[in-house]
Amino acid sequence: MRMFIRLSALLAMVLAAPAFAEGTAAQREACEDDAYRFCQAQVPDAIAIEKCLRANAGAVSGSCRAELGIASAASDTGGKKKKR
């Protein structure tokens, strides 16, 4: 129950922060869980959250990577492994 209250309070802060409104609705929907998981210290600074998500690109969800225009981790490493 405490966790639910904390998450609710955090969500309220994020939604109320004008800076977070810089992202599109699709970006917020795709990346919200990842932002809480990897970038909680940057909330509610949208620019810092995006930098954090990009820094953690290998760990964020595929839908978030797609919304941010980040290549998937598999395609990044796939080409490098074939070089000899």
Coordinates of N, CA and C in Angstrom, one line a residue:
M1 N 0.8 -1.2 0.0 CA 0.0 0.0 0.0 C 0.9 1.3 0.0
R2 N 2.0 1.2 0.8 CA 2.8 2.4 0.8 C 3.5 2.6 -0.5
M3 N 3.9 1.6 -1.2 CA 4.5 1.7 -2.5 C 3.5 2.3 -3.5
F4 N 2.2 1.9 -3.4 CA 1.2 2.5 -4.3 C 1.1 4.0 -4.0
I5 N 1.1 4.4 -2.8 CA 0.9 5.8 -2.5 C 2.2 6.6 -3.0
R6 N 3.3 6.0 -2.8 CA 4.6 6.7 -3.3 C 4.5 6.8 -4.8
L7 N 4.2 5.8 -5.5 CA 4.1 5.8 -6.9 C 3.0 6.8 -7.4
S8 N 1.9 6.9 -6.7 CA 0.9 7.8 -7.0 C 1.4 9.3 -6.9
A9 N 2.1 9.5 -5.8 CA 2.6 10.8 -5.5 C 3.6 11.2 -6.6
L10 N 4.5 10.3 -7.0 CA 5.5 10.5 -8.0 C 4.8 10.8 -9.3
L11 N 3.8 10.0 -9.7 CA 3.1 10.2 -10.9 C 2.4 11.6 -10.9
A12 N 1.8 12.0 -9.8 CA 1.2 13.3 -9.7 C 2.2 14.4 -9.9
M13 N 3.4 14.3 -9.4 CA 4.5 15.3 -9.6 C 4.9 15.3 -11.1
V14 N 5.0 14.2 -11.7 CA 5.4 14.1 -13.1 C 4.4 14.8 -14.0
L15 N 3.1 14.4 -13.7 CA 2.1 15.0 -14.6 C 1.9 16.5 -14.4
A16 N 2.2 17.0 -13.2 CA 2.0 18.4 -12.9 C 3.1 19.2 -13.4
A17 N 4.3 18.6 -13.6 CA 5.5 19.4 -14.0 C 5.4 19.8 -15.4
P18 N 5.5 21.1 -15.7 CA 5.4 21.6 -17.1 C 6.5 21.1 -17.9
A19 N 7.7 20.9 -17.4 CA 8.8 20.4 -18.2 C 8.6 19.0 -18.8
F20 N 7.9 18.2 -18.1 CA 7.6 16.8 -18.6 C 6.7 16.9 -19.8
A21 N 5.9 17.9 -19.9 CA 5.0 18.1 -21.0 C 5.7 18.2 -22.3
E22 N 7.0 18.4 -22.3 CA 7.8 18.5 -23.6 C 7.7 17.3 -24.4
G23 N 7.6 16.1 -23.8 CA 7.6 14.9 -24.6 C 6.1 14.7 -25.2
T24 N 6.0 13.9 -26.2 CA 4.7 13.7 -26.8 C 4.0 12.7 -25.9
A25 N 2.7 12.6 -26.1 CA 1.9 11.7 -25.3 C 2.3 10.2 -25.5
A26 N 2.7 9.9 -26.8 CA 3.2 8.6 -27.1 C 4.5 8.3 -26.4
Q27 N 5.4 9.3 -26.3 CA 6.7 9.1 -25.7 C 6.5 8.9 -24.2
R28 N 5.6 9.7 -23.6 CA 5.3 9.5 -22.2 C 4.7 8.1 -21.9
E29 N 3.8 7.7 -22.7 CA 3.2 6.4 -22.5 C 4.2 5.2 -22.7
A30 N 5.0 5.3 -23.7 CA 6.0 4.3 -24.0 C 7.1 4.2 -23.0
C31 N 7.5 5.4 -22.4 CA 8.7 5.5 -21.6 C 8.5 5.7 -20.1
E32 N 7.2 5.9 -19.7 CA 6.9 6.2 -18.3 C 7.5 5.2 -17.3
D33 N 7.2 3.9 -17.6 CA 7.7 2.8 -16.7 C 9.3 2.8 -16.6
D34 N 9.9 3.0 -17.8 CA 11.3 3.0 -17.9 C 11.9 4.2 -17.1
A35 N 11.2 5.4 -17.2 CA 11.7 6.6 -16.6 C 11.7 6.4 -15.0
Y36 N 10.6 5.7 -14.5 CA 10.5 5.4 -13.1 C 11.6 4.4 -12.7
R37 N 11.9 3.5 -13.5 CA 12.8 2.4 -13.2 C 14.2 2.9 -13.2
F38 N 14.6 3.6 -14.3 CA 16.0 4.0 -14.5 C 16.4 5.4 -14.1
C39 N 15.4 6.3 -14.2 CA 15.7 7.7 -14.1 C 14.9 8.5 -13.0
Q40 N 14.6 7.8 -12.0 CA 13.7 8.4 -10.9 C 14.3 9.7 -10.4
A41 N 15.6 9.7 -10.3 CA 16.3 10.9 -9.7 C 16.2 12.1 -10.6
Q42 N 15.9 12.0 -11.9 CA 15.7 13.1 -12.8 C 14.3 13.6 -12.9
V43 N 13.3 12.9 -12.3 CA 12.0 13.4 -12.4 C 11.8 14.7 -11.6
P44 N 11.2 15.7 -12.1 CA 10.4 15.9 -13.3 C 11.1 16.5 -14.5
D45 N 12.4 16.6 -14.5 CA 13.1 17.3 -15.6 C 13.1 16.4 -16.9
A46 N 12.3 16.8 -17.8 CA 12.1 16.0 -19.1 C 13.4 15.9 -19.8
I47 N 14.2 16.9 -19.9 CA 15.4 16.8 -20.7 C 16.4 15.8 -20.0
A48 N 16.5 15.9 -18.7 CA 17.4 15.0 -17.9 C 16.8 13.5 -18.0
I49 N 15.5 13.4 -18.0 CA 14.9 12.0 -18.2 C 15.3 11.4 -19.5
E50 N 15.2 12.3 -20.6 CA 15.5 11.8 -21.9 C 17.0 11.4 -22.0
K51 N 17.9 12.2 -21.5 CA 19.3 11.9 -21.5 C 19.5 10.6 -20.7
C52 N 18.9 10.4 -19.6 CA 19.0 9.2 -18.8 C 18.5 8.0 -19.5
L53 N 17.4 8.1 -20.2 CA 16.9 7.0 -20.9 C 17.8 6.6 -22.1
R54 N 18.3 7.6 -22.8 CA 19.3 7.3 -23.8 C 20.6 6.7 -23.3
A55 N 21.0 7.1 -22.1 CA 22.2 6.5 -21.5 C 21.9 5.0 -21.1
N56 N 20.7 4.7 -20.9 CA 20.3 3.3 -20.5 C 19.6 2.6 -21.6
A57 N 19.9 3.0 -22.9 CA 19.2 2.5 -24.0 C 19.1 1.0 -24.1
G58 N 20.2 0.3 -23.7 CA 20.2 -1.1 -23.8 C 19.3 -1.8 -22.8
A59 N 18.8 -1.1 -21.8 CA 18.0 -1.7 -20.8 C 16.5 -1.2 -20.9
V60 N 16.2 -0.1 -21.6 CA 14.8 0.3 -21.7 C 14.0 -0.5 -22.7
S61 N 12.7 -0.4 -22.6 CA 11.9 -1.2 -23.4 C 12.0 -0.8 -24.9
G62 N 11.6 -1.8 -25.7 CA 11.7 -1.6 -27.1 C 10.8 -0.4 -27.6
S63 N 9.6 -0.3 -27.0 CA 8.7 0.7 -27.4 C 9.2 2.1 -27.0
C64 N 9.9 2.2 -25.9 CA 10.5 3.5 -25.5 C 11.7 3.8 -26.5
R65 N 12.5 2.8 -26.8 CA 13.6 3.1 -27.7 C 13.0 3.6 -29.1
A66 N 12.0 2.9 -29.5 CA 11.4 3.3 -30.8 C 10.8 4.8 -30.7
E67 N 10.2 5.1 -29.6 CA 9.7 6.5 -29.5 C 10.8 7.5 -29.4
L68 N 11.9 7.2 -28.9 CA 13.0 8.1 -28.8 C 13.9 8.0 -30.0
G69 N 13.7 7.1 -30.9 CA 14.5 7.0 -32.1 C 15.8 6.4 -31.9
I70 N 15.9 5.5 -30.9 CA 17.1 4.8 -30.5 C 17.1 3.5 -31.2
A71 N 18.2 3.1 -31.8 CA 18.3 1.8 -32.4 C 18.3 0.7 -31.3
S72 N 17.8 -0.4 -31.6 CA 17.7 -1.5 -30.6 C 19.1 -2.0 -30.3
A73 N 19.3 -2.5 -29.1 CA 20.6 -3.0 -28.7 C 21.1 -4.1 -29.6
A74 N 20.1 -5.0 -30.1 CA 20.5 -6.1 -31.0 C 21.1 -5.6 -32.3
S75 N 20.5 -4.6 -32.9 CA 21.0 -4.1 -34.1 C 22.3 -3.3 -34.0
D76 N 22.5 -2.7 -32.8 CA 23.8 -2.0 -32.5 C 24.9 -3.0 -32.4
T77 N 24.7 -4.1 -31.8 CA 25.8 -5.0 -31.5 C 25.9 -6.1 -32.7
G78 N 24.9 -6.3 -33.4 CA 24.9 -7.3 -34.5 C 25.9 -7.0 -35.5
G79 N 26.0 -5.7 -35.9 CA 27.0 -5.4 -37.0 C 28.4 -5.4 -36.4
K80 N 28.6 -5.2 -35.2 CA 30.0 -5.2 -34.6 C 30.5 -6.6 -34.4
K81 N 29.7 -7.5 -34.2 CA 30.1 -8.9 -33.9 C 30.6 -9.5 -35.2
K82 N 30.0 -9.1 -36.4 CA 30.4 -9.7 -37.6 C 31.8 -9.3 -38.1
K83 N 32.3 -8.1 -37.6 CA 33.6 -7.7 -38.1 C 34.7 -8.6 -37.6
R84 N 35.7 -8.9 -38.4 CA 36.8 -9.7 -38.0 C 38.1 -9.1 -38.3

